[in-house]
Amino acid sequence: MNVVVGIAGGIAAYKAVGVVRALVLAGHDVHVVPTEAALRFVGRPTLEAISRNPVHVDLYEGVAEVRHVAIGQAADLIVIAPATANTIAKLAAGLADDLLGNTVLASEAPLVVAPAMHTEMWRNAATQANIQTLVDRGVTVVGPAVGQLTGADSGPGRMEEPEVIVESALAAYGAHAAQGGHGAPGSGLAGDLQGRRVVVSAGGTREPLDPVRFLGNRSSGKQGVAIADAARSRGAEVVLIAANLEIADPHGCDIRKVSTTLELREAVLDTARGADLVVMAAAVADFRPATVSEGKIKKQPGDEGLTLELVRNPDILAELGHAPHDGTLLVGFAAETEADPERLIELGRAKRAAKGADLLVVNRVGWTEGFASDENRASVIGVDGEVVTELHGSKVSVAHGILDVVVSRWDDRFADPAATTPTATDTTTDADSASEDDTTR
Ligand code: PMT
């Protein structure tokens, strides 16, 4: 495939070399179009050596070959990494005052941008409006990630890691190709989730004890946001129910911010009706403090400990799963610390059945896996307890793998109109889900 990698002038330009290299190693013919400013951060010889192609930057070179449009016309995919605030503004305005701007305007290939800038610039209303314009035109926005920036500061604005950018870009190309390659980046690219309404919960709930403390968990929201983002990039209209995310909000989703389990439940029930797909990726507290103190809980002289009384939270997934939900495919997650792979699958099967989900994604969590990392390993379990697929890689690729299963389930139902949400084998229960849930069916 002919891939154009645009590089804008920011310090993250050095990481663009990794993007170019990964694409070349994957067998693609890569043409780099840096801006003049980008060449202040990374040299042309480096880009030519890594891309194995000449690198052009000047609009007035190669005029006889009509290069200002030829590069864009030949592209199957354009990836701009890093995309600075300035370049994003120019893309939104459709400016063509350099070779990169001309290349983008002259192309009908899917466009993927990976923003990188300081947090204040990212949050600026102008940048946000420009990004929204690009999203509305069907451009795929990857990141930015949250983390250490160039200086001592940190926050949203870091360019995503090269492998995440490459995976997202190839997925965007796949969605474009699935539509027969129709639709320029500006035309609202259709994918295999076009016309679908998808609700995704992400992050971790917090149950307050008093005005300063809460009971929470280590979910960052990365896996849920990756699913929301992947669904949006494949054409779905996405509601993201975001519980205390530790990463930047994705673009192009209707975001409902919540904190506690009760708030999450209200938002899910409010949006799930009539949805084609609900994915419960949030880590939800099973219990909350029986009372929330008005003031900060103080230790008293002589106190050796503190006993908290907790009460059970509603199980949102089970509530959805045990109510009729024909027409809504319900995907649950199971976060388990079980080390034995077979036992892990058994726990996933039991949890799927106990909660009445149509698919259940079981992933192992622990001190160093599952939560907060960029990678995940998961098995998707179907209603007959079968392991439909095993997924391993970045959370973005796991997200697309889950959506691939969802799409194939929809295709199966389409092929057999008699098929409804199956529940025939939903008879087992698991240790941490109330067995009475199953009797409500
Ligand atoms: O956010 P990251 O840092 O990327 O980490 C991702 C993740 C590990 C949080 C994610 O992949 C994951 O496993 N999410 C589910 C976490 C969880 O709550 O698992 P559980 O086994 O406790 O719950 C099972 C299912 O029931 C989940 O779909 C959960 O959303 C749902 N649930 C749980 C309790 C409850 N009261 N109501 C619910 O709906």
mmCIF file with all atom_site columns, C-alpha atoms in Angstrom, residues 8 104 128 249 330 344:
data_model
loop_
_atom_site.group_PDB
_atom_site.id
_atom_site.type_symbol
_atom_site.label_atom_id
_atom_site.label_alt_id
_atom_site.label_comp_id
_atom_site.label_asym_id
_atom_site.label_entity_id
_atom_site.label_seq_id
_atom_site.pdbx_PDB_ins_code
_atom_site.Cartn_x
_atom_site.Cartn_y
_atom_site.Cartn_z
_atom_site.occupancy
_atom_site.B_iso_or_equiv
_atom_site.pdbx_formal_charge
_atom_site.auth_seq_id
_atom_site.auth_comp_id
_atom_site.auth_asym_id
_atom_site.auth_atom_id
_atom_site.pdbx_PDB_model_num
ATOM 1 C CA . ALA A 1 8   ? 4.712   18.615  11.269 1.00 0.00 ? 8   ALA A CA 1
ATOM 2 C CA . VAL A 1 104 ? -3.906  16.227  1.748  1.00 0.00 ? 104 VAL A CA 1
ATOM 3 C CA . GLN A 1 128 ? -10.664 21.732  19.936 1.00 0.00 ? 128 GLN A CA 1
ATOM 4 C CA . ASP A 1 249 ? -11.426 12.393  26.171 1.00 0.00 ? 249 ASP A CA 1
ATOM 5 C CA . LEU A 1 330 ? -24.560 -6.784  25.182 1.00 0.00 ? 330 LEU A CA 1
ATOM 6 C CA . LEU A 1 344 ? -9.689  -17.936 33.831 1.00 0.00 ? 344 LEU A CA 1
#
